[in-house]
CSV table of C-alpha atoms and ligand atoms in Angstrom, one decimal:
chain,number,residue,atom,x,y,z
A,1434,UNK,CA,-45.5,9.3,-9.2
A,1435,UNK,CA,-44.9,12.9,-7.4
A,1436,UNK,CA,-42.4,13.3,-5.4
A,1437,UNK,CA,-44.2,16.3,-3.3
A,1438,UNK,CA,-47.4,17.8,-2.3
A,1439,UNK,CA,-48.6,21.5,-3.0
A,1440,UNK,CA,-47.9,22.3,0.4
A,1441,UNK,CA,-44.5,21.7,0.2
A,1442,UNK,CA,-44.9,18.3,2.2
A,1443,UNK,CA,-44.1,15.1,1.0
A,1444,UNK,CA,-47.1,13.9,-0.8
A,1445,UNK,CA,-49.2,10.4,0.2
A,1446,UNK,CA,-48.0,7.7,-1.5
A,1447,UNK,CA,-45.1,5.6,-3.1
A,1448,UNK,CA,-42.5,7.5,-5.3
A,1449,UNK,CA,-40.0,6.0,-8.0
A,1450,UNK,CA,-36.2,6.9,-7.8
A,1451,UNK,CA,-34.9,6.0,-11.0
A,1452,UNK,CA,-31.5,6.5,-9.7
A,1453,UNK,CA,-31.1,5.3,-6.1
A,1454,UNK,CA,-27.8,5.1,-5.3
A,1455,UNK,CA,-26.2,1.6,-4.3
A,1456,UNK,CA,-24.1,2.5,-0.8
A,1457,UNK,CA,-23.3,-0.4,0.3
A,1458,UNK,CA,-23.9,-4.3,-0.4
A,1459,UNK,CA,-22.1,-6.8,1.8
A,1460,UNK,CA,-22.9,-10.5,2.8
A,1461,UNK,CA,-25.2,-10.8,5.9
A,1462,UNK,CA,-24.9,-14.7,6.5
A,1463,UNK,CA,-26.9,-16.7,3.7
A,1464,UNK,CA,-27.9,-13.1,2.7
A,1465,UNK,CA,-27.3,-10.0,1.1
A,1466,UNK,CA,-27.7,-6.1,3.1
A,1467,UNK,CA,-28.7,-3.7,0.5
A,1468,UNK,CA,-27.9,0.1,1.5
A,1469,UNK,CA,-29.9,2.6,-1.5
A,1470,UNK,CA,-30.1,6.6,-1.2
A,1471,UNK,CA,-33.6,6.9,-2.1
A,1472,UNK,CA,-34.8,10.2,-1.1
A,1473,UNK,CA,-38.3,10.7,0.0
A,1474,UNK,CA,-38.8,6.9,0.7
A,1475,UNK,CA,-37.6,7.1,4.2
A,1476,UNK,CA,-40.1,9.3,5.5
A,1477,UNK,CA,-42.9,7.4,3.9
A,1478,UNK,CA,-42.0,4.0,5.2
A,1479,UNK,CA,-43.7,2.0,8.0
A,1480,UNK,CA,-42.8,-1.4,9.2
A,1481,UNK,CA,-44.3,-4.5,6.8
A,1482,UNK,CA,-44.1,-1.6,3.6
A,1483,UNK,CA,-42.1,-2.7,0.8
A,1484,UNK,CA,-40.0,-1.5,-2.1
A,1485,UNK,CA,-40.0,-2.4,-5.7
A,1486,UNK,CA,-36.4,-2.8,-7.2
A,1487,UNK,CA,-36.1,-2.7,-11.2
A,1488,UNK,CA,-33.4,-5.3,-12.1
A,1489,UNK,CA,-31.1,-6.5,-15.4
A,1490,UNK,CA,-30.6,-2.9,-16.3
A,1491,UNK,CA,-32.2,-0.6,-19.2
A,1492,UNK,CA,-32.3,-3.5,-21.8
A,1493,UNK,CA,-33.0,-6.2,-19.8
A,1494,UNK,CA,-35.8,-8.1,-20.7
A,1495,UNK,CA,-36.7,-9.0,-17.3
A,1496,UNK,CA,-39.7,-6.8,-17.0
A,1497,UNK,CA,-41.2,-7.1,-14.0
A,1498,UNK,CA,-40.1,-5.4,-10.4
A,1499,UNK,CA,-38.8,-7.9,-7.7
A,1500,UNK,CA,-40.3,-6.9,-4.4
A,1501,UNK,CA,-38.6,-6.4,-0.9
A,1502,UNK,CA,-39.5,-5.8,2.6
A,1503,UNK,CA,-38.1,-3.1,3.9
A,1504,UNK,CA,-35.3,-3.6,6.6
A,1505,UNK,CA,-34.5,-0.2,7.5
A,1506,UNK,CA,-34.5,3.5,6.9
A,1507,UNK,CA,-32.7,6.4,7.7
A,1508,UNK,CA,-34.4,9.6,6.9
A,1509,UNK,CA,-31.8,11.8,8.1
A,1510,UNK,CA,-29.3,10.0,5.5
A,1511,UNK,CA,-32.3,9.3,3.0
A,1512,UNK,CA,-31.2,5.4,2.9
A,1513,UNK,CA,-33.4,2.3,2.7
A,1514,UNK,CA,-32.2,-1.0,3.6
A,1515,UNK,CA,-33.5,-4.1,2.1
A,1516,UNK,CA,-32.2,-8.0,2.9
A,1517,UNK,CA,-32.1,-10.3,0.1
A,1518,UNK,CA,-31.4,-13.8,-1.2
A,1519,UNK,CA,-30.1,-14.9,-4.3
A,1520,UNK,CA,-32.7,-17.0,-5.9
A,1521,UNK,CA,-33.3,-16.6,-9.9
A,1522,UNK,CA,-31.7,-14.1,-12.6
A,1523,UNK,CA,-33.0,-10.6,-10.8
A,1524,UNK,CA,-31.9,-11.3,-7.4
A,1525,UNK,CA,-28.4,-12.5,-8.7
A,1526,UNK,CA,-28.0,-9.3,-10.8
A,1527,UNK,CA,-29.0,-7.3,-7.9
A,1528,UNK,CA,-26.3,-8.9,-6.4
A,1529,UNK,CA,-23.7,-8.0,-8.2
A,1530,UNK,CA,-24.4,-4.4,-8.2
A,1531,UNK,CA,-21.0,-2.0,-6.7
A,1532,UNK,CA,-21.2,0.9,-4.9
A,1533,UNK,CA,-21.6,4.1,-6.6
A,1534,UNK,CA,-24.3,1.9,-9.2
A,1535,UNK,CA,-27.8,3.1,-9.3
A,1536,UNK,CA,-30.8,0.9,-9.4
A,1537,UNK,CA,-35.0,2.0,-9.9
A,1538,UNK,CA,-36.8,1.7,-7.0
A,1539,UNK,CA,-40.2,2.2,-5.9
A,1540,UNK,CA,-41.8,2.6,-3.0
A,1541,UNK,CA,-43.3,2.2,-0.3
A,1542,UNK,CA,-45.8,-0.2,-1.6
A,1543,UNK,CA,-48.6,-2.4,0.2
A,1544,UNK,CA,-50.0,-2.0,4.0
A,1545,UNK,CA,-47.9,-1.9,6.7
A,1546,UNK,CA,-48.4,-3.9,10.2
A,1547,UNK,CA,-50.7,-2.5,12.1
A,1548,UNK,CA,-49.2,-0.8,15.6
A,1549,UNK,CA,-51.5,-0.3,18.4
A,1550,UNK,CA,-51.4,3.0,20.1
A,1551,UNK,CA,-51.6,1.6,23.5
A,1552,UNK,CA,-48.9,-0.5,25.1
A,1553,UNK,CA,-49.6,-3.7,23.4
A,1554,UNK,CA,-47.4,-7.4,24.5
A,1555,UNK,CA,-46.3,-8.7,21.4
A,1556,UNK,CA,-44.5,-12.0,19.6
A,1557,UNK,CA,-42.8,-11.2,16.7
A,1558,UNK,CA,-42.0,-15.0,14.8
A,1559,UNK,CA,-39.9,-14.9,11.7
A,1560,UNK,CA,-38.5,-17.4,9.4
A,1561,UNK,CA,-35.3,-16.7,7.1
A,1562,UNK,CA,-35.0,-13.3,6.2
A,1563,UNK,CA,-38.9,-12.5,7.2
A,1564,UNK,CA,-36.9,-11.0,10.1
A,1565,UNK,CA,-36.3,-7.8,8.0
A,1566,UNK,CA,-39.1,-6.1,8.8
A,1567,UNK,CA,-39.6,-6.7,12.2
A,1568,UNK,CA,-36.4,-5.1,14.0
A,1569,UNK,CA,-38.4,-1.3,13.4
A,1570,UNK,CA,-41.6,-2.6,14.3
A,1571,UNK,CA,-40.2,-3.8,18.0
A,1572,UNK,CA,-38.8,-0.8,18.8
A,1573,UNK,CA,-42.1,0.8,18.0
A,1574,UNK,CA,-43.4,-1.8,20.2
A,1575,UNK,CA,-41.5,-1.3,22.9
A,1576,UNK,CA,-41.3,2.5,22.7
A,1577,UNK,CA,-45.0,2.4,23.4
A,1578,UNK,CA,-44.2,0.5,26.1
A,1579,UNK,CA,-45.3,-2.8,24.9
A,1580,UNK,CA,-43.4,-6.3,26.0
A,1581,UNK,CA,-41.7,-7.7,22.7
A,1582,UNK,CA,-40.7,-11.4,22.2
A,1583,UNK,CA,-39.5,-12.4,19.1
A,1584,UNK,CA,-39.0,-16.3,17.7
A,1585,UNK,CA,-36.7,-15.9,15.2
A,1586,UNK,CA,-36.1,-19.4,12.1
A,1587,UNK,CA,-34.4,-20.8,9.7
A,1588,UNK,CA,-33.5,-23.9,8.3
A,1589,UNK,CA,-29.8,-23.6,9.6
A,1590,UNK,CA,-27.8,-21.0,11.3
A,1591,UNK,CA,-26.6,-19.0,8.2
A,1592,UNK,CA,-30.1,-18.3,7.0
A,1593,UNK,CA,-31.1,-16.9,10.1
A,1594,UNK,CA,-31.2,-13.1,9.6
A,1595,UNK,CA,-30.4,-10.4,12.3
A,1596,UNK,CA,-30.3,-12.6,15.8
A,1597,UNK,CA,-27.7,-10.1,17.1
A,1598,UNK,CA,-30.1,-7.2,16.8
A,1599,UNK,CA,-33.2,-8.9,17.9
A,1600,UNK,CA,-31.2,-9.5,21.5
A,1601,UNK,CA,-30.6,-5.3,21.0
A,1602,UNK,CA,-34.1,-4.6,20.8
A,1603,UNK,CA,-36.6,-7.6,22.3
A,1604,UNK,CA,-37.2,-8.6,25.8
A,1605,UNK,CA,-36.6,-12.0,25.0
A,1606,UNK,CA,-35.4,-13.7,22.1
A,1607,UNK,CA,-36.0,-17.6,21.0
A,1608,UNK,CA,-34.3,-18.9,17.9
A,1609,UNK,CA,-35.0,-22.5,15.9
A,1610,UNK,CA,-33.3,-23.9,13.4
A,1611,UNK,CA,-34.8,-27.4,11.4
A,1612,UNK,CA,-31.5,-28.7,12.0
A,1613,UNK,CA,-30.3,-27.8,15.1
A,1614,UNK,CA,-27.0,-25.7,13.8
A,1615,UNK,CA,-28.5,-22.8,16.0
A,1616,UNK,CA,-30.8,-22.3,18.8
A,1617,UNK,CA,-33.4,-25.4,19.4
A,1618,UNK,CA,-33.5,-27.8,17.1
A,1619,UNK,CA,-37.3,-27.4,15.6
A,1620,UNK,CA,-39.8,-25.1,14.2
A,1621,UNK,CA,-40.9,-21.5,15.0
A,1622,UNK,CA,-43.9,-23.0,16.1
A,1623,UNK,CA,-42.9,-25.3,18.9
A,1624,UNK,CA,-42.1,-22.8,21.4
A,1625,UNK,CA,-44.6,-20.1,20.2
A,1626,UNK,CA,-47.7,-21.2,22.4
A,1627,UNK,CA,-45.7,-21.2,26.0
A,1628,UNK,CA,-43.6,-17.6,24.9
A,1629,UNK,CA,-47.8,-16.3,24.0
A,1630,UNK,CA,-48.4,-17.4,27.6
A,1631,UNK,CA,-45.2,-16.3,29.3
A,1632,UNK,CA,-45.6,-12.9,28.2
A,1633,UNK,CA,-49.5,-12.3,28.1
A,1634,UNK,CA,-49.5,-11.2,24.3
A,1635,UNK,CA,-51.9,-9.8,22.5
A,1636,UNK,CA,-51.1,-9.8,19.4
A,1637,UNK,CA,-48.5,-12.0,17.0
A,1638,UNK,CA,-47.0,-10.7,14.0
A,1639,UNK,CA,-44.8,-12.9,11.5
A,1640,UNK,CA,-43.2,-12.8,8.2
A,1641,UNK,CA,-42.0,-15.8,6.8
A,1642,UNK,CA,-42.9,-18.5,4.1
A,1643,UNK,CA,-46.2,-19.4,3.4
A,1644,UNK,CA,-46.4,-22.7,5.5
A,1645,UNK,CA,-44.9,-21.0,8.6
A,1646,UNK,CA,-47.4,-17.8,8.1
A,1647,UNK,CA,-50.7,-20.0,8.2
A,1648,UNK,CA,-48.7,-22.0,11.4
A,1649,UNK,CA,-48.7,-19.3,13.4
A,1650,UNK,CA,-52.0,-18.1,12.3
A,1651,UNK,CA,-53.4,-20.8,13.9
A,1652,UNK,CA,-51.3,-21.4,16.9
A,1653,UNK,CA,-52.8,-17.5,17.6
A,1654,UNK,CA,-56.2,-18.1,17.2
A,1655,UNK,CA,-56.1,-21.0,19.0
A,1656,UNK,CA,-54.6,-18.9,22.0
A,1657,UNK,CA,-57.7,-16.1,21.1
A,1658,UNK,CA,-55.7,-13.7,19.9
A,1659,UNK,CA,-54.9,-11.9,16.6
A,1660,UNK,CA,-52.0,-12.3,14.2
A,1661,UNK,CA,-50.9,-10.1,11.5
A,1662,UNK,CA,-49.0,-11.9,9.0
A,1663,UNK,CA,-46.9,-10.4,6.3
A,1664,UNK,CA,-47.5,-12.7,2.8
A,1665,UNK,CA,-44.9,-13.3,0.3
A,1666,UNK,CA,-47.3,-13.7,-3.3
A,1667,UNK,CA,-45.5,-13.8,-6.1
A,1668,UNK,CA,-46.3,-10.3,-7.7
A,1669,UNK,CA,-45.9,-8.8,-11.1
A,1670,UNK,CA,-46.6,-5.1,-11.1
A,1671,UNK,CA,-46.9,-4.1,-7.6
A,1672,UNK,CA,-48.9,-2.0,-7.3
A,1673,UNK,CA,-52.6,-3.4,-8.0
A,1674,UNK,CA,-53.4,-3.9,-11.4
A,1675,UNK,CA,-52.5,-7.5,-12.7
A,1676,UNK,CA,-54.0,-9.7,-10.1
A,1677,UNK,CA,-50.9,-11.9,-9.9
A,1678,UNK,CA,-50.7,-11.3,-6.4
A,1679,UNK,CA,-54.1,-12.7,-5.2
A,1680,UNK,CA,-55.3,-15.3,-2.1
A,1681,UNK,CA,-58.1,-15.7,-0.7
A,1682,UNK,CA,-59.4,-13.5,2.3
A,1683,UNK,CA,-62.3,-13.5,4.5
A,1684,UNK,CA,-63.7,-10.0,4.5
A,1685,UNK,CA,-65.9,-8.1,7.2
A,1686,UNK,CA,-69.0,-9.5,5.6
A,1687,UNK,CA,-67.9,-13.1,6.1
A,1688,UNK,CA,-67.8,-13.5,2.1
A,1689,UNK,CA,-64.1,-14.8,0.9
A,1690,UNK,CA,-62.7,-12.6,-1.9
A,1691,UNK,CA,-60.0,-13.0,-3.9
A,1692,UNK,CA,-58.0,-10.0,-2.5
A,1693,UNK,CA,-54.3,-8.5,-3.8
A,1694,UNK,CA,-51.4,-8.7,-1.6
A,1695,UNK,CA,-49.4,-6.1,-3.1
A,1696,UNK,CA,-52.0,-3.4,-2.4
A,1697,UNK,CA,-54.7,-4.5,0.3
A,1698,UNK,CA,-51.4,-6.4,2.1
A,1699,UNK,CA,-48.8,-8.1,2.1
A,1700,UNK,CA,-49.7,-7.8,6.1
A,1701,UNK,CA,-53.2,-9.0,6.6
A,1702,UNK,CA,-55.3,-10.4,9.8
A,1703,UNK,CA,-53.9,-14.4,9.9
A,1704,UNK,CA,-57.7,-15.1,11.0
A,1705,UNK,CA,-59.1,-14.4,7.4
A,1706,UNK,CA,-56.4,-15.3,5.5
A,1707,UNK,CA,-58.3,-19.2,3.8
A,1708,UNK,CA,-54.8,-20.9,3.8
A,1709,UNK,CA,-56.7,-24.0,3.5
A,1710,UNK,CA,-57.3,-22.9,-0.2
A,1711,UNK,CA,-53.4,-21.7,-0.5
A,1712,UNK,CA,-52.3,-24.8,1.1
A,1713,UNK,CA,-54.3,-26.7,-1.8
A,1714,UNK,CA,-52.8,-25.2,-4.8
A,1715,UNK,CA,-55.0,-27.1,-7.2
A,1716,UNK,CA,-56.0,-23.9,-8.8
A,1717,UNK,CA,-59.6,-24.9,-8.4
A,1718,UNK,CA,-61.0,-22.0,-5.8
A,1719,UNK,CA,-64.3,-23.3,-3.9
A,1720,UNK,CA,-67.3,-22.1,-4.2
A,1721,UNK,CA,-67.5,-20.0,-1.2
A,1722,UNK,CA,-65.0,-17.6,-3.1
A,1723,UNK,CA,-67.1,-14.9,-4.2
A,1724,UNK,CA,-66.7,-15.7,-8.3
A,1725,UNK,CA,-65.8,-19.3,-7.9
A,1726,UNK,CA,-69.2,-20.8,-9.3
A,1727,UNK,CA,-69.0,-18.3,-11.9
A,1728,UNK,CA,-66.0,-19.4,-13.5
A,1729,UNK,CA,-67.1,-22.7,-13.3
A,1730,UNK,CA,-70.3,-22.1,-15.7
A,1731,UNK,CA,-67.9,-20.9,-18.6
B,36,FAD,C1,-44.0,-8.5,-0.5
B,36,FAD,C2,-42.7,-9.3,-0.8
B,36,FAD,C3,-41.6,-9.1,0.0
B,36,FAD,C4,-40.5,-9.8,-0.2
B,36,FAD,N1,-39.4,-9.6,0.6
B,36,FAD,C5,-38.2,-10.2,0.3
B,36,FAD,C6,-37.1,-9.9,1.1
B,36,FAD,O1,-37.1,-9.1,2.0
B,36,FAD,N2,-35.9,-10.6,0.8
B,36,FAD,C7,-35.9,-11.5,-0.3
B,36,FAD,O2,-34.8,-12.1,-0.5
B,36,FAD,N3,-37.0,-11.8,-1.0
B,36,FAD,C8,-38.1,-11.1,-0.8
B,36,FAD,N4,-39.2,-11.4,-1.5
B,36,FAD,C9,-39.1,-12.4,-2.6
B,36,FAD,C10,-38.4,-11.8,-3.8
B,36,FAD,O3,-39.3,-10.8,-4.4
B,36,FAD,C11,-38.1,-12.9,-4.8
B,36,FAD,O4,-37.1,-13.7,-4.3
B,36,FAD,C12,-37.5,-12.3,-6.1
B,36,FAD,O5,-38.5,-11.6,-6.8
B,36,FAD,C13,-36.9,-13.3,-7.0
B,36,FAD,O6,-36.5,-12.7,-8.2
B,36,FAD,P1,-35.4,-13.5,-9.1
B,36,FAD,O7,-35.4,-12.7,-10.4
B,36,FAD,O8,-34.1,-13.6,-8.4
B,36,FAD,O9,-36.0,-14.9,-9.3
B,36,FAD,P2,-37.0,-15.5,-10.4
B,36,FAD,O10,-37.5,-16.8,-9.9
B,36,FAD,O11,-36.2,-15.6,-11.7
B,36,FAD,O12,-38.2,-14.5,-10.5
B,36,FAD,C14,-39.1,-14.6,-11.5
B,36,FAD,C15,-40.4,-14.0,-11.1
B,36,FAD,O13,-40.9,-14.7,-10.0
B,36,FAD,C16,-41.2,-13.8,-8.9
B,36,FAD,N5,-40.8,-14.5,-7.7
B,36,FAD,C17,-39.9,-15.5,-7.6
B,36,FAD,N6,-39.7,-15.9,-6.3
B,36,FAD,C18,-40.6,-15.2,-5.6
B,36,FAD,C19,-40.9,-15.2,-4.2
B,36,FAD,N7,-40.3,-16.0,-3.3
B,36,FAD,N8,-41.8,-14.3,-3.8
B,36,FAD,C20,-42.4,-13.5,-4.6
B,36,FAD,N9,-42.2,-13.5,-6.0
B,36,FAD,C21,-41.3,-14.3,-6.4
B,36,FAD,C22,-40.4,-12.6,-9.1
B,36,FAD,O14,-41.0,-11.4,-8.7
B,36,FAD,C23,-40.3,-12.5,-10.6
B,36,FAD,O15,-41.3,-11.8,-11.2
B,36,FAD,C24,-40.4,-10.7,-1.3
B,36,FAD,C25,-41.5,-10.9,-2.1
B,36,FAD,C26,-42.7,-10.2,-1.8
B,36,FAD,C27,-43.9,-10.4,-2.7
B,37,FES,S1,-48.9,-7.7,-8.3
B,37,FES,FE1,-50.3,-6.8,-9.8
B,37,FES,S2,-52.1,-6.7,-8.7
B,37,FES,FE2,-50.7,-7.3,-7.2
């Protein structure tokens, strides 16, 4: 991947830093704040775009890049922030990196959310660290003058992610937690429909776990509006070649394809995103998915 364009610009496009810099990695709740020098990234980055981190080192044999939504950037300082969790053997690797360490990153990768030009009300709902993403996109929000709410969930307080900040940048500011530890004792959900209506919104984005994505999908169509929803597929290369990353999605034409996340999302239009099939998981895709029947004739 270049790194710039004949002009002298920075060419379209993700680029790979084989030597990102670690500046800083501190606990941030139930989480990790990941601070790499990754020059060229920043200026490339839009909110709902995320990085691909290499992980085990040169002879590992985990392969495959683990993907994460981009928290921040500073251009000026050429950083990217990302927010993690430790879950298998790359994400605890990753967190045992030092500063001074340098990890392989590329990025951006995928479709960012989509931002309206015009002052546009907005909920922003996020579940665990789903949050990451959406501090930047509010302030763009707001700076276009735009009415921001954001419903921010977890299962309990320490796997909320950034409350503090969403008070710094949102109007208002609701927070659940399944077990009451923090906030109102509930779902992201519950008070969703009444905030859509307080604040006239047009328009809900979230990023969170499957269950609470297709959730909120609905509670916004059924207040007429649109949602853009940021998916979390398991991926293996990233950047549109292995098909790991598929789900079913309703195109223009009506016909529902089979469509990559890691590429043609991970934000896409909650209205044609078929979470009936995800919800499923039986691995058998109906026949309205353009392929289905013929995969059933072999
Ligand atoms: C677009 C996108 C954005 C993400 N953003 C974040 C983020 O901001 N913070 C964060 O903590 N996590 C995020 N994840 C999930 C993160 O990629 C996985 O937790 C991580 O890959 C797990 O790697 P592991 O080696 O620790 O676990 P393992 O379970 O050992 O991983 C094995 C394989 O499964 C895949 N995998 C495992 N869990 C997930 C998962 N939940 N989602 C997708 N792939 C998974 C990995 O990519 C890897 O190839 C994101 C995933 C995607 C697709
Ligand atoms: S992860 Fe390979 S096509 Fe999306």
């Amino acid at each position: 991947m270049s790194g710039r364009g004949t002009a002298g610009r920075p060419a379209p496009g993700p680029l790979q830093i084989r030597d990102a810099e670690v500046l800083r990695l501190e606990p941030a709740g139930a989480y990790h704040a990941l601070t790499l020098r990754a020059p060229g990234i920043p200026e490339r980055t839009r909110p709902g775009h995320f990085v691909a981190l290499a992980v085990g080192g040169e002879r590992s044999a985990m392969l495959l890049r683990r993907a994460f939504s981009v928290h921040r950037v500073r251009p000026a300082e050429q950083t990217v922030d990302i927010v993690f969790a430790v879950h298998g053997a790359g994400t605890a690797w990753l967190a045992a990196r030092r500063p001074g360490d340098t990890v392989d990153v590329v990025g951006p990768l995928g479709q960012p959310f989509r931002v309206p030009e015009e002052a546009t009300d907005a909920v922003l709902v996020a579940g665990g660290y789903g949050s990451a993403p959406m501090f930047v996109l509010a302030e763009q929000l707001a700076a276009r003058g735009g009415r921001v709410a954001m419903v921010l969930g977890a299962a309990t307080a320490a796997r909320l992610f950034g409350v503090a900040e969403a008070r710094r940048v949102a109007d208002e500011v609701m927070v659940t937690t399944d077990d009451g530890s923090a906030g109102e004792r509930g779902l992201v959900t519950d008070p969703l429909p009444a905030l859509i209506d307080r604040i006239g919104a047009r328009l809900v984005y979230a990023c969170g776990p499957m269950g609470m994505l297709r959730a909120v999908a609905r509670v916004a169509r059924s207040r007429g509006i649109e949602s853009q929803c940021a998916v979390e597929e398991a991926m293996a290369c990233g950047i549109g070649v292995c098909m790991t990353c598929v789900l079913p999605v309703v195109g223009e034409d009506g016909v529902t394809r089979m469509t990559r996340s890691c590429v043609d999302g991970p934000v896409f239009d909650g209205a044609r995103v078929r979470w009936d099939i995800l919800a499923d998981r039986t691995g058998v895709l109906p026949d309205d998915v353009l392929g289905a029947d013929a995969m059933r004739a072999h």
